[in-house]
């Protein structure tokens, strides 16, 4: 405790939100909400600036003491490859420069995601020039004929995408939803669309296989429109391109449209900022040891730097780009494989650069030890009640739900009924609805989108309840529709917050104003209707205009203090902070009650 009774927290930079939350005994999302109040939008695995951490701690009644290693730090010359937080603590100038867009293909299996990516890679001007052979590093950079670059992430499926998001890693700028022109929209198309929507990324559509005679691109457009994606050419906002991975027709146009979309998004990053990014994929490679492909949000990664990828540390021995070439450095949105890690991190783990190998080792050991101990999870992070209570700011509060049911009929019925529960005050949004048991993927989506999962006559796949526990996601299972709807409705009422109801008890007229030697003036009144009560509130009306509203300080009938005076009686009354009464003023007495609101 410090001299003000605040609990002291000692922490070593980088100050990662999750670590700070653990020290405070708080849940990370609670800190994220507090950070938002400070206009800082972070993720649980992100490091925050020291000054921000200080303010946050002060607000929550903690005193933050930043531990420095060794003796008092000698003044150091600013170097680019510096410890993330130490640099962040100094007021660093911002050098925002345009960066390439990061694009992910998503869609139903066999609709041509892999083929499209291959076809696009073959258009890569830089690959032809350098003679480099495309390496599988989890992402690739394609240079268009006009010299601009686009970074494509390999997509093994939307599970990976959502898993990364659930860990707080938002790496994609644009999702290209691939739909085969002959097959049209399929269940996984919808699932992919819902995942992309939940991620809040820009969505474009590639209508693939347009070379086939059975191709019907307009049918695809119509189907997508039914799912909320209206094509630009039909007056909507979604760019939809007709392509064929086989004949390559439309591929150039697709790339142009991606760049156009990127221009609209005005994607920028600071290559001089402290390096920070995410692991896209990682593995143990024979001869190389653990390697990880990373994508930087900001900063420049260089050979020789000490890094942390989640709990694992390392010193960069080599950086390999997607063409298999060794490079000395990589900037924002340029995927590179790091060689020199001491362990294999998870996809989605956060990458930071620290000052020295020693520091990397210390932090890594600390994080690994914490992992071994296991982070205690105290119930769902966003239970229905929690979500409802933790008021999302803004005019309309939105409750996100993921709905799983045993059969299509029930799914539709529940979906419709739930949507009808939305009111102008609370919006109920089903971000994903599907038939079948509750999967790990549903939980990850819920975690990423802060949603609650509602299951109707379905089971949880094995292992799902553990994941839900770990991710702090609430799953509610029902077998009676009525019960399901009733509970959600009840919760919605809670979300609205109690409604304040006012009951007018009575009125009095001021007949005379008494000025006493001590204290504020007293209004001598006659109760004209109902009653005045001592613990009620009073509104002073003069020619119908409200002069004052507040509490009664004293209420007397002759010399006696009374709890109430009824119609036809006289009384003397003092108000809290108001005594400018005039004869003829009307005093309206009322009570305020909190009533459960109606949706
Ligand atoms: P993914 O599962 O979405 O990655 O789909 P793939 O890229 O593996 O493609 C699935 C199948 O569709 C393969 O047999 C491809 O040859 C075929 N395919 C992909 N794109 C096209 C296309 O533009 N035209 C035609 N006719 N077939 C395609």
Coordinates of C-alpha atoms and ligand atoms in Angstrom, one line a residue:
X1 CA 0.0 0.0 0.0
X2 CA 1.2 3.5 -0.6
X3 CA 0.6 6.5 1.6
X4 CA -2.9 7.0 0.1
X5 CA -3.9 3.4 0.8
X6 CA -3.6 2.4 -2.9
X7 CA -2.3 -1.0 -3.7
X8 CA 1.1 -0.9 -5.3
X9 CA 1.7 -2.9 -8.5
X10 CA 5.3 -3.5 -9.7
X11 CA 5.6 -4.3 -13.3
X12 CA 8.3 -4.5 -15.9
X13 CA 7.7 -3.2 -19.3
X14 CA 6.3 -4.1 -21.8
X15 CA 3.1 -3.5 -19.9
X16 CA 0.7 -6.0 -21.5
X17 CA -3.0 -5.5 -20.7
X18 CA -3.6 -9.1 -19.7
X19 CA -0.6 -9.0 -17.3
X20 CA -1.7 -5.8 -15.8
X21 CA -5.2 -7.2 -15.3
X22 CA -3.8 -10.3 -13.6
X23 CA -1.8 -8.1 -11.2
X24 CA -4.9 -6.1 -10.4
X25 CA -7.1 -9.1 -10.0
X26 CA -9.3 -7.8 -12.7
X27 CA -10.6 -9.3 -15.9
X28 CA -8.8 -8.1 -19.1
X29 CA -12.0 -6.9 -20.7
X30 CA -12.7 -4.7 -17.7
X31 CA -9.4 -3.0 -18.3
X32 CA -10.2 -2.7 -22.0
X33 CA -13.4 -0.9 -21.2
X34 CA -11.6 1.5 -18.9
X35 CA -8.9 2.0 -21.6
X36 CA -11.6 3.0 -24.0
X37 CA -12.6 5.7 -21.6
X38 CA -9.1 7.0 -22.1
X39 CA -9.5 6.7 -25.8
X40 CA -7.1 3.9 -26.0
X41 CA -8.3 0.9 -28.0
X42 CA -6.2 -2.1 -27.1
X43 CA -6.5 -5.8 -27.1
X44 CA -5.7 -8.1 -24.1
X45 CA -2.4 -9.1 -25.5
X46 CA -1.3 -5.6 -26.5
X47 CA 1.3 -3.5 -24.6
X48 CA 0.2 -0.1 -23.6
X49 CA 2.2 3.0 -23.0
X50 CA 3.5 3.6 -19.5
X51 CA 1.7 6.9 -19.1
X52 CA -1.6 5.3 -20.1
X53 CA -1.0 2.4 -17.7
X54 CA -0.2 5.0 -14.9
X55 CA -3.5 6.8 -15.5
X56 CA -5.4 3.6 -15.7
X57 CA -4.0 2.4 -12.4
X58 CA -4.7 5.7 -10.7
X59 CA -8.3 5.5 -11.8
X60 CA -8.7 2.0 -10.4
X61 CA -7.1 2.8 -7.1
X62 CA -3.7 1.3 -7.8
X63 CA -0.2 2.8 -7.8
X64 CA 1.9 1.6 -10.6
X65 CA 5.7 1.3 -10.1
X66 CA 7.6 0.5 -13.2
X67 CA 10.5 -1.7 -12.6
X68 CA 13.7 -1.0 -14.4
X69 CA 16.4 -3.5 -14.6
X70 CA 19.8 -2.7 -13.1
X71 CA 20.6 0.7 -11.8
X72 CA 19.0 4.0 -12.7
X73 CA 18.8 4.0 -16.5
X74 CA 21.5 6.1 -18.1
X75 CA 20.1 8.5 -20.7
X76 CA 20.2 6.7 -23.9
X77 CA 20.2 7.9 -27.4
X78 CA 17.0 7.0 -29.1
X79 CA 17.5 4.0 -31.3
X80 CA 15.1 2.6 -33.7
X81 CA 15.4 -1.0 -32.5
X82 CA 14.4 -0.1 -29.0
X83 CA 12.4 -1.7 -26.3
X84 CA 8.7 -1.2 -27.2
X85 CA 7.5 0.5 -24.1
X86 CA 10.6 2.5 -23.4
X87 CA 10.3 4.1 -26.7
X88 CA 6.6 4.4 -26.4
X89 CA 7.0 6.3 -23.1
X90 CA 8.9 9.0 -24.9
X91 CA 6.9 11.3 -27.1
X92 CA 7.8 9.9 -30.4
X93 CA 6.9 11.7 -33.5
X94 CA 4.5 9.7 -35.7
X95 CA 5.5 9.0 -39.3
X96 CA 2.5 7.4 -40.9
X97 CA 3.0 6.1 -44.3
X98 CA 0.7 4.1 -46.6
X99 CA 1.0 0.4 -46.1
X100 CA -0.2 -2.5 -48.2
X101 CA -3.7 -4.0 -47.5
X102 CA -3.8 -7.4 -45.9
X103 CA -6.4 -9.6 -47.6
X104 CA -7.9 -12.9 -46.6
X105 CA -10.0 -15.2 -48.9
X106 CA -12.9 -16.9 -47.2
X107 CA -15.8 -19.0 -48.4
X108 CA -17.3 -22.4 -48.8
X109 CA -15.0 -25.4 -49.4
X110 CA -14.2 -26.1 -53.1
X111 CA -15.4 -22.7 -54.2
X112 CA -11.8 -21.9 -55.3
X113 CA -10.0 -20.0 -52.6
X114 CA -6.8 -21.9 -53.1
X115 CA -7.0 -21.7 -56.9
X116 CA -7.7 -18.0 -56.8
X117 CA -4.8 -17.3 -54.5
X118 CA -2.6 -19.4 -56.8
X119 CA -3.8 -17.6 -59.9
X120 CA -3.1 -14.2 -58.2
X121 CA 0.4 -15.3 -57.1
X122 CA 1.1 -16.1 -60.7
X123 CA 0.4 -12.5 -61.7
X124 CA 3.1 -11.3 -59.2
X125 CA 5.5 -9.1 -61.0
X126 CA 8.1 -9.1 -58.3
X127 CA 8.3 -13.0 -58.3
X128 CA 9.0 -13.0 -62.0
X129 CA 11.7 -10.4 -61.7
X130 CA 13.5 -11.8 -58.7
X131 CA 13.2 -15.4 -59.8
X132 CA 12.2 -16.2 -56.2
X133 CA 10.1 -19.3 -55.6
X134 CA 7.0 -18.8 -53.6
X135 CA 7.5 -20.3 -50.2
X136 CA 4.8 -21.3 -48.0
X137 CA 5.1 -19.0 -45.0
X138 CA 1.4 -18.4 -44.4
X139 CA 1.1 -15.2 -46.4
X140 CA 2.4 -13.8 -49.6
X141 CA 3.0 -10.4 -51.1
X142 CA 1.8 -9.7 -54.7
X143 CA 3.1 -6.8 -56.7
X144 CA 0.8 -5.5 -59.4
X145 CA 2.0 -4.1 -62.7
X146 CA 1.8 -0.6 -61.4
X147 CA 4.1 -1.4 -58.6
X148 CA 1.7 -1.6 -55.7
X149 CA 1.6 -4.5 -53.3
X150 CA -1.1 -6.5 -51.6
X151 CA -0.5 -9.0 -48.8
X152 CA -2.6 -12.1 -49.0
X153 CA -3.0 -14.4 -46.0
X154 CA -3.3 -18.1 -46.6
X155 CA -6.6 -19.2 -45.3
X156 CA -6.9 -22.7 -44.1
X157 CA -10.4 -21.8 -43.0
X158 CA -12.3 -19.2 -41.1
X159 CA -11.6 -21.1 -37.9
X160 CA -8.1 -19.8 -38.0
X161 CA -9.2 -16.3 -38.8
X162 CA -11.6 -16.3 -35.9
X163 CA -9.2 -18.0 -33.5
X164 CA -6.8 -15.2 -34.1
X165 CA -9.5 -12.6 -33.6
X166 CA -10.5 -14.3 -30.4
X167 CA -7.0 -13.8 -29.2
X168 CA -7.3 -10.1 -30.0
X169 CA -5.3 -10.2 -33.3
X170 CA -7.0 -8.2 -36.0
X171 CA -4.7 -8.7 -38.9
X172 CA -7.0 -8.6 -42.0
X173 CA -8.2 -5.4 -43.6
X174 CA -10.3 -6.9 -46.3
X175 CA -12.0 -10.2 -46.5
X176 CA -12.8 -11.5 -50.1
X177 CA -15.7 -13.8 -49.9
X178 CA -15.3 -16.4 -52.6
X179 CA -18.5 -17.8 -54.0
X180 CA -18.6 -20.3 -56.9
X181 CA -20.9 -19.0 -59.6
X182 CA -22.4 -22.4 -60.3
X183 CA -23.0 -23.5 -56.7
X184 CA -24.0 -20.2 -55.3
X185 CA -24.2 -19.3 -51.6
X186 CA -23.7 -22.3 -49.3
X187 CA -23.8 -22.8 -45.5
X188 CA -20.1 -22.1 -45.1
X189 CA -20.4 -19.0 -47.3
X190 CA -22.8 -17.7 -44.7
X191 CA -20.6 -18.8 -41.8
X192 CA -17.6 -17.1 -43.4
X193 CA -19.7 -14.0 -44.0
X194 CA -20.8 -13.9 -40.4
X195 CA -17.3 -14.3 -39.1
X196 CA -16.1 -11.5 -41.4
X197 CA -19.0 -9.3 -40.3
X198 CA -18.3 -10.0 -36.7
X199 CA -14.7 -8.9 -37.2
X200 CA -15.9 -5.6 -38.7
X201 CA -13.6 -5.9 -41.7
X202 CA -14.4 -4.7 -45.2
X203 CA -16.0 -7.4 -47.2
X204 CA -15.7 -7.9 -51.0
X205 CA -16.9 -10.7 -53.1
X206 CA -15.2 -12.7 -55.8
X207 CA -17.7 -14.7 -57.8
X208 CA -15.5 -17.5 -59.1
X209 CA -15.8 -20.2 -61.7
X210 CA -17.5 -17.8 -64.1
X211 CA -15.9 -19.9 -67.0
X212 CA -18.4 -22.7 -66.3
X213 CA -21.5 -22.9 -68.4
X214 CA -23.6 -23.4 -65.3
X215 CA -22.3 -20.1 -63.9
X216 CA -25.0 -17.8 -62.7
X217 CA -23.4 -14.7 -61.2
X218 CA -26.6 -12.8 -60.8
X219 CA -28.1 -15.6 -58.8
X220 CA -25.1 -15.3 -56.4
X221 CA -25.6 -11.5 -56.2
X222 CA -29.3 -12.0 -55.3
X223 CA -28.5 -14.6 -52.7
X224 CA -25.9 -12.4 -51.1
X225 CA -28.3 -9.5 -51.1
X226 CA -30.6 -11.6 -49.1
X227 CA -27.8 -11.9 -46.6
X228 CA -27.2 -8.2 -46.4
X229 CA -24.5 -7.7 -49.0
X230 CA -25.9 -5.6 -51.8
X231 CA -23.7 -5.3 -54.9
X232 CA -22.4 -1.9 -55.8
X233 CA -24.0 -2.2 -59.3
X234 CA -27.3 -2.6 -57.6
X235 CA -26.9 0.5 -55.5
X236 CA -25.3 -1.2 -52.5
X237 CA -21.8 -1.0 -51.0
X238 CA -20.3 -4.3 -51.7
X239 CA -17.8 -4.7 -54.6
X240 CA -18.5 -8.0 -56.4
X241 CA -16.1 -9.2 -59.1
X242 CA -16.7 -11.9 -61.6
X243 CA -13.6 -14.0 -61.9
X244 CA -12.3 -17.4 -63.1
X245 CA -9.2 -18.9 -61.4
X246 CA -8.9 -21.2 -64.3
X247 CA -9.0 -18.8 -67.2
X248 CA -7.6 -15.9 -65.1
X249 CA -10.4 -13.7 -66.5
X250 CA -11.3 -10.9 -64.1
X251 CA -8.3 -11.4 -61.8
X252 CA -6.6 -8.1 -62.7
X253 CA -9.9 -6.3 -62.1
X254 CA -10.2 -8.1 -58.7
X255 CA -6.7 -6.8 -57.8
X256 CA -7.6 -3.3 -58.9
X257 CA -10.8 -3.4 -56.8
X258 CA -8.8 -4.6 -53.8
X259 CA -6.4 -1.6 -54.2
X260 CA -9.3 0.7 -54.7
X261 CA -10.9 -0.6 -51.5
X262 CA -7.5 -0.2 -49.7
X263 CA -7.4 3.5 -50.9
X264 CA -10.8 4.1 -49.4
X265 CA -9.6 2.6 -46.1
X266 CA -6.5 4.8 -46.2
X267 CA -4.4 2.2 -44.6
X268 CA -1.3 3.7 -42.9
X269 CA 1.3 2.6 -40.4
X270 CA 4.4 4.0 -38.8
X271 CA 7.5 2.0 -39.8
X272 CA 9.5 4.0 -37.2
X273 CA 7.3 3.1 -34.2
X274 CA 8.2 0.4 -31.8
X275 CA 7.7 -2.9 -33.7
X276 CA 4.5 -4.7 -32.9
X277 CA 2.5 -7.3 -34.7
X278 CA 1.0 -10.8 -34.7
X279 CA 2.1 -14.3 -35.4
X280 CA 0.3 -15.7 -38.4
X281 CA 1.6 -19.2 -38.2
X282 CA 4.4 -21.0 -36.4
X283 CA 6.1 -24.4 -36.5
X284 CA 9.1 -26.4 -35.6
X285 CA 11.3 -26.8 -38.7
X286 CA 14.1 -29.3 -39.0
X287 CA 17.4 -27.5 -39.1
X288 CA 15.8 -24.1 -38.2
X289 CA 14.1 -24.8 -34.9
X290 CA 11.0 -22.9 -34.0
X291 CA 10.0 -20.4 -36.7
X292 CA 7.0 -18.0 -36.9
X293 CA 5.6 -15.9 -39.7
X294 CA 4.7 -12.5 -38.4
X295 CA 2.9 -9.5 -39.7
X296 CA 3.7 -6.1 -38.3
X297 CA 1.1 -3.5 -37.5
X298 CA 3.8 -0.9 -37.0
X299 CA 7.5 -0.6 -36.8
X300 CA 10.3 -2.4 -38.6
X301 CA 11.6 -5.8 -37.6
X302 CA 15.3 -6.3 -38.0
X303 CA 17.8 -9.2 -37.9
X304 CA 19.5 -9.2 -34.5
X305 CA 16.6 -7.8 -32.5
X306 CA 15.4 -9.5 -29.3
X307 CA 11.7 -10.4 -29.6
X308 CA 8.8 -11.8 -27.7
X309 CA 6.0 -13.8 -29.4
X310 CA 3.4 -14.4 -26.8
X311 CA 5.2 -16.3 -24.0
X312 CA 8.2 -17.3 -26.2
X313 CA 11.2 -15.2 -26.7
X314 CA 14.1 -15.2 -29.2
X315 CA 16.7 -13.3 -31.0
X316 CA 16.2 -12.9 -34.7
X317 CA 18.9 -14.9 -36.5
X318 CA 17.3 -14.6 -39.9
X319 CA 14.2 -13.1 -41.6
X320 CA 12.8 -14.9 -44.6
X321 CA 10.2 -13.4 -46.9
X322 CA 7.5 -15.1 -48.9
X323 CA 9.8 -15.5 -51.9
X324 CA 12.2 -17.5 -49.8
X325 CA 14.8 -14.7 -49.7
X326 CA 16.7 -13.7 -46.6
X327 CA 16.0 -10.1 -45.8
X328 CA 17.5 -7.7 -43.2
X329 CA 14.3 -6.1 -42.2
X330 CA 10.5 -6.1 -42.7
X331 CA 8.0 -3.2 -42.3
X332 CA 4.3 -3.1 -41.6
X333 CA 2.1 -5.6 -43.5
X334 CA 5.2 -7.4 -45.0
X335 CA 5.0 -11.0 -43.8
X336 CA 8.3 -12.5 -42.7
X337 CA 9.4 -15.7 -41.1
X338 CA 11.5 -15.2 -38.0
X339 CA 14.2 -17.8 -37.3
X340 CA 15.7 -17.7 -33.8
X341 CA 12.8 -18.3 -31.5
X342 CA 13.2 -20.5 -28.4
X343 CA 9.7 -21.9 -28.6
X344 CA 6.7 -22.3 -31.0
X345 CA 4.1 -19.6 -30.3
X346 CA 0.4 -19.9 -31.2
X347 CA -1.1 -18.2 -34.2
X348 CA -2.4 -14.8 -33.1
X349 CA 0.3 -14.4 -30.4
X350 CA 1.5 -10.8 -30.1
X351 CA 4.9 -9.9 -31.2
X352 CA 7.0 -7.2 -29.5
X353 CA 10.6 -6.2 -29.6
X354 CA 12.5 -5.8 -26.4
X355 CA 15.8 -4.1 -25.6
X356 CA 17.9 -7.2 -25.1
X357 CA 18.0 -11.0 -25.3
X358 CA 18.3 -11.0 -21.5
X359 CA 15.1 -9.0 -21.2
X360 CA 13.3 -11.4 -23.7
X361 CA 14.4 -14.3 -21.6
X362 CA 13.2 -12.9 -18.4
X363 CA 9.8 -11.9 -19.7
X364 CA 9.4 -15.2 -21.5
X365 CA 10.2 -17.2 -18.3
X366 CA 7.8 -15.1 -16.4
X367 CA 5.0 -15.6 -19.0
X368 CA 5.7 -19.3 -19.3
X369 CA 5.5 -19.7 -15.6
X370 CA 2.2 -17.9 -15.5
X371 CA 1.0 -20.2 -18.3
X372 CA 2.0 -23.3 -16.4
X373 CA 0.2 -22.0 -13.3
X374 CA -2.9 -21.5 -15.5
X375 CA -4.8 -18.3 -15.6
X376 CA -7.7 -18.5 -13.2
X377 CA -11.0 -17.9 -15.0
X378 CA -13.8 -16.7 -12.9
X379 CA -17.0 -17.5 -14.9
X380 CA -17.9 -16.2 -18.3
X381 CA -16.2 -13.1 -19.4
X382 CA -19.4 -11.9 -21.1
X383 CA -22.3 -13.7 -19.7
X384 CA -25.7 -12.6 -20.9
X385 CA -26.3 -10.5 -17.7
X386 CA -22.8 -9.1 -17.9
X387 CA -23.2 -8.0 -21.5
X388 CA -26.5 -6.5 -20.8
X389 CA -25.2 -4.7 -17.7
X390 CA -21.9 -3.5 -19.0
X391 CA -23.8 -1.0 -21.0
X392 CA -22.4 -0.7 -24.4
X393 CA -22.2 3.0 -24.9
X394 CA -24.1 4.7 -27.6
X395 CA -27.7 5.2 -28.4
X396 CA -28.6 1.7 -29.3
X397 CA -27.3 -1.1 -27.2
X398 CA -26.7 -4.3 -29.2
X399 CA -26.8 -7.8 -27.8
X400 CA -24.9 -10.3 -30.1
X401 CA -26.2 -13.8 -30.1
X402 CA -25.0 -17.0 -31.8
X403 CA -27.8 -19.4 -32.4
X404 CA -27.5 -23.2 -32.9
X405 CA -30.6 -25.4 -33.2
X406 CA -31.3 -29.0 -34.0
X407 CA -33.3 -28.5 -37.1
X408 CA -33.7 -25.7 -39.7
X409 CA -37.4 -25.2 -38.8
X410 CA -36.7 -24.4 -35.1
X411 CA -33.7 -22.3 -36.1
X412 CA -35.8 -20.0 -38.3
X413 CA -38.6 -19.8 -35.8
X414 CA -36.3 -18.8 -32.9
X415 CA -34.3 -16.5 -35.1
X416 CA -37.5 -14.6 -36.1
X417 CA -38.9 -14.6 -32.6
X418 CA -35.6 -13.3 -31.2
X419 CA -35.3 -10.6 -33.8
X420 CA -38.8 -9.4 -32.8
X421 CA -37.6 -8.9 -29.3
X422 CA -35.4 -6.0 -30.5
X423 CA -36.8 -2.6 -29.6
X424 CA -35.7 0.8 -30.5
X425 CA -33.6 0.8 -27.3
X426 CA -31.9 -2.6 -27.5
X427 CA -31.0 -4.2 -30.7
X428 CA -30.7 -8.0 -30.8
X429 CA -28.4 -9.2 -33.4
X430 CA -28.0 -12.9 -34.3
X431 CA -24.5 -12.8 -35.8
X432 CA -24.5 -16.5 -36.7
X433 CA -27.2 -19.0 -36.9
X434 CA -26.8 -22.6 -38.0
X435 CA -28.1 -26.1 -37.5
X436 CA -25.9 -28.5 -35.5
X437 CA -24.1 -28.9 -32.3
X438 CA -22.1 -26.1 -30.7
X439 CA -18.5 -26.2 -31.9
X440 CA -15.2 -24.7 -30.8
X441 CA -15.5 -22.4 -33.7
X442 CA -18.8 -21.0 -32.4
X443 CA -17.1 -20.3 -29.1
X444 CA -14.2 -18.5 -30.8
X445 CA -16.6 -16.4 -32.8
X446 CA -18.6 -15.6 -29.6
X447 CA -15.4 -14.7 -27.9
X448 CA -14.2 -12.4 -30.7
X449 CA -17.6 -10.8 -31.1
X450 CA -18.5 -10.7 -27.4
X451 CA -21.6 -12.8 -28.1
X452 CA -23.6 -15.2 -26.1
X453 CA -24.3 -18.7 -27.5
X454 CA -27.8 -20.0 -27.4
X455 CA -28.4 -23.6 -28.1
X456 CA -31.8 -25.1 -28.8
X457 CA -31.9 -28.9 -28.4
X458 CA -28.3 -29.2 -29.3
X459 CA -25.2 -30.6 -27.6
X460 CA -21.8 -29.3 -27.1
X461 CA -19.1 -31.0 -29.1
X462 CA -16.5 -32.6 -27.0
X463 CA -14.0 -30.2 -25.5
X464 CA -16.2 -27.2 -26.2
X465 CA -17.1 -26.5 -22.7
X466 CA -13.5 -26.2 -21.7
X467 CA -12.8 -23.8 -24.5
X468 CA -15.9 -21.8 -23.5
X469 CA -14.6 -21.6 -20.0
X470 CA -11.1 -20.6 -21.1
X471 CA -12.5 -18.0 -23.5
X472 CA -15.1 -16.8 -21.0
X473 CA -18.0 -17.4 -23.3
X474 CA -21.5 -18.1 -22.0
X475 CA -23.5 -20.9 -23.5
X476 CA -27.1 -21.2 -22.7
X477 CA -28.9 -24.4 -23.6
X478 CA -32.7 -24.7 -23.9
X479 CA -35.2 -27.3 -25.0
X480 CA -38.4 -25.2 -24.8
X481 CA -38.7 -22.3 -27.2
X482 CA -41.0 -20.4 -24.8
X483 CA -38.4 -20.6 -22.0
X484 CA -35.6 -19.5 -24.3
X485 CA -37.6 -16.4 -25.5
X486 CA -38.7 -15.6 -22.0
X487 CA -35.2 -15.6 -20.6
X488 CA -33.8 -13.5 -23.3
X489 CA -36.6 -11.0 -23.0
X490 CA -36.1 -10.8 -19.2
X491 CA -32.4 -10.1 -19.8
X492 CA -33.2 -7.5 -22.4
X493 CA -35.2 -5.7 -19.8
X494 CA -32.2 -5.7 -17.6
X495 CA -30.1 -4.2 -20.3
X496 CA -32.3 -1.2 -20.6
X497 CA -31.5 -0.2 -17.1
X498 CA -34.3 0.6 -14.7
X499 CA -36.8 3.1 -16.0
X500 CA -37.5 6.0 -13.7
X501 CA -41.1 6.4 -12.9
X502 CA -42.5 9.5 -11.3
X503 CA -45.7 9.6 -9.2
X504 CA -47.2 12.9 -8.3
X505 CA -48.5 12.8 -4.7
X506 CA -50.1 16.2 -4.3
X507 CA -49.9 20.0 -4.7
X508 CA -49.8 22.9 -2.4
X509 CA -50.0 26.6 -2.9
X510 CA -47.6 29.1 -1.3
X511 CA -49.6 31.6 0.6
X512 CA -47.0 33.4 2.6
X513 CA -43.2 33.5 2.8
X514 CA -41.6 33.7 6.2
X515 CA -38.1 35.1 6.7
X516 CA -36.7 33.7 9.9
X517 CA -33.6 35.0 11.7
X518 CA -31.8 31.8 11.0
X519 CA -31.7 29.7 7.8
X520 CA -33.4 29.9 4.5
X521 CA -36.9 31.2 4.0
X522 CA -40.0 29.1 4.8
X523 CA -42.9 28.7 2.5
X524 CA -46.2 28.8 4.3
X525 CA -48.5 26.7 2.2
X526 CA -52.0 25.3 1.8
X527 CA -52.2 21.7 0.5
X528 CA -54.7 21.9 -2.4
X529 CA -54.7 18.3 -3.4
X530 CA -53.3 14.9 -2.4
X531 CA -50.5 15.2 0.2
X532 CA -47.0 16.4 0.7
X533 CA -44.5 14.0 2.2
X534 CA -41.3 14.7 4.0
X535 CA -39.1 12.3 2.0
X536 CA -40.6 13.3 -1.4
X537 CA -39.3 15.6 -4.0
X538 CA -40.8 19.0 -4.8
X539 CA -41.1 21.0 -8.0
X540 CA -41.7 24.7 -7.6
X541 CA -44.0 26.0 -10.4
X542 CA -44.5 29.6 -11.2
X543 CA -47.0 30.3 -13.9
X544 CA -46.5 26.7 -15.0
X545 CA -42.8 27.1 -15.4
X546 CA -40.5 25.0 -13.2
X547 CA -38.4 27.2 -11.0
X548 CA -36.7 24.5 -9.0
X549 CA -36.8 20.8 -8.4
X550 CA -35.3 19.2 -5.3
X551 CA -35.7 17.7 -1.9
X552 CA -37.7 18.8 1.1
X553 CA -35.5 19.7 4.1
X554 CA -38.2 20.2 6.6
X555 CA -42.0 19.9 6.8
X556 CA -44.0 21.3 9.6
X557 CA -47.6 21.4 10.7
X558 CA -47.7 24.3 13.1
X559 CA -44.7 23.7 15.4
X560 CA -44.4 20.0 14.8
X561 CA -42.2 18.2 12.3
X562 CA -44.4 15.9 10.4
X563 CA -44.0 13.1 7.8
X564 CA -46.9 14.3 5.7
X565 CA -49.6 16.8 5.3
X566 CA -52.9 16.2 3.6
X567 CA -55.1 18.2 1.4
X568 CA -56.9 21.0 3.3
X569 CA -54.1 21.4 5.8
X570 CA -51.6 24.2 6.2
X571 CA -47.8 23.6 6.5
X572 CA -44.4 25.3 6.6
X573 CA -41.8 23.9 4.3
X574 CA -38.1 24.4 3.6
X575 CA -36.4 23.2 0.5
X576 CA -32.8 22.1 -0.1
X577 CA -31.0 25.0 -1.8
X578 CA -34.0 27.1 -2.7
X579 CA -35.9 29.8 -0.9
X580 CA -37.0 32.3 -3.5
X581 CA -40.6 31.5 -3.0
X582 CA -43.3 33.9 -4.0
X583 CA -46.9 33.8 -2.9
X584 CA -48.9 31.9 -5.5
X585 CA -46.2 29.5 -6.4
X586 CA -47.4 25.9 -6.8
X587 CA -45.4 23.2 -5.1
X588 CA -45.8 19.8 -6.6
X589 CA -44.7 16.9 -4.5
X590 CA -43.7 13.6 -6.2
X591 CA -41.8 10.4 -5.6
X592 CA -39.3 8.7 -8.0
X593 CA -39.4 5.0 -8.4
X594 CA -37.3 2.7 -10.5
X595 CA -39.6 0.4 -12.4
X596 CA -38.4 -2.6 -14.5
X597 CA -38.5 -1.2 -18.0
X598 CA -40.6 -2.7 -20.8
X599 CA -38.9 -3.6 -24.0
Ligands
LIG1 P1 -11.1 -24.1 -52.0 O1 -11.5 -25.3 -51.2 O2 -12.0 -23.0 -51.8 O3 -9.7 -23.7 -51.7 O4 -11.2 -24.6 -53.5 P2 -10.0 -25.0 -54.6 O5 -9.2 -23.9 -55.0 O6 -9.3 -26.2 -54.0 O7 -10.9 -25.4 -55.8 C1 -11.8 -26.4 -55.7 C2 -12.1 -27.0 -57.1 O8 -12.6 -26.1 -58.0 C3 -10.8 -27.5 -57.7 O9 -11.1 -28.7 -58.4 C4 -10.5 -26.4 -58.7 O10 -9.8 -26.9 -59.9 C5 -11.9 -25.9 -59.1 N1 -11.9 -24.5 -59.5 C6 -11.3 -23.5 -58.8 N2 -11.5 -22.3 -59.4 C7 -12.1 -22.6 -60.6 C8 -12.5 -21.8 -61.7 O11 -12.4 -20.6 -61.8 N3 -13.2 -22.5 -62.7 C9 -13.4 -23.8 -62.7 N4 -14.0 -24.4 -63.7 N5 -13.0 -24.6 -61.7 C10 -12.3 -24.0 -60.6

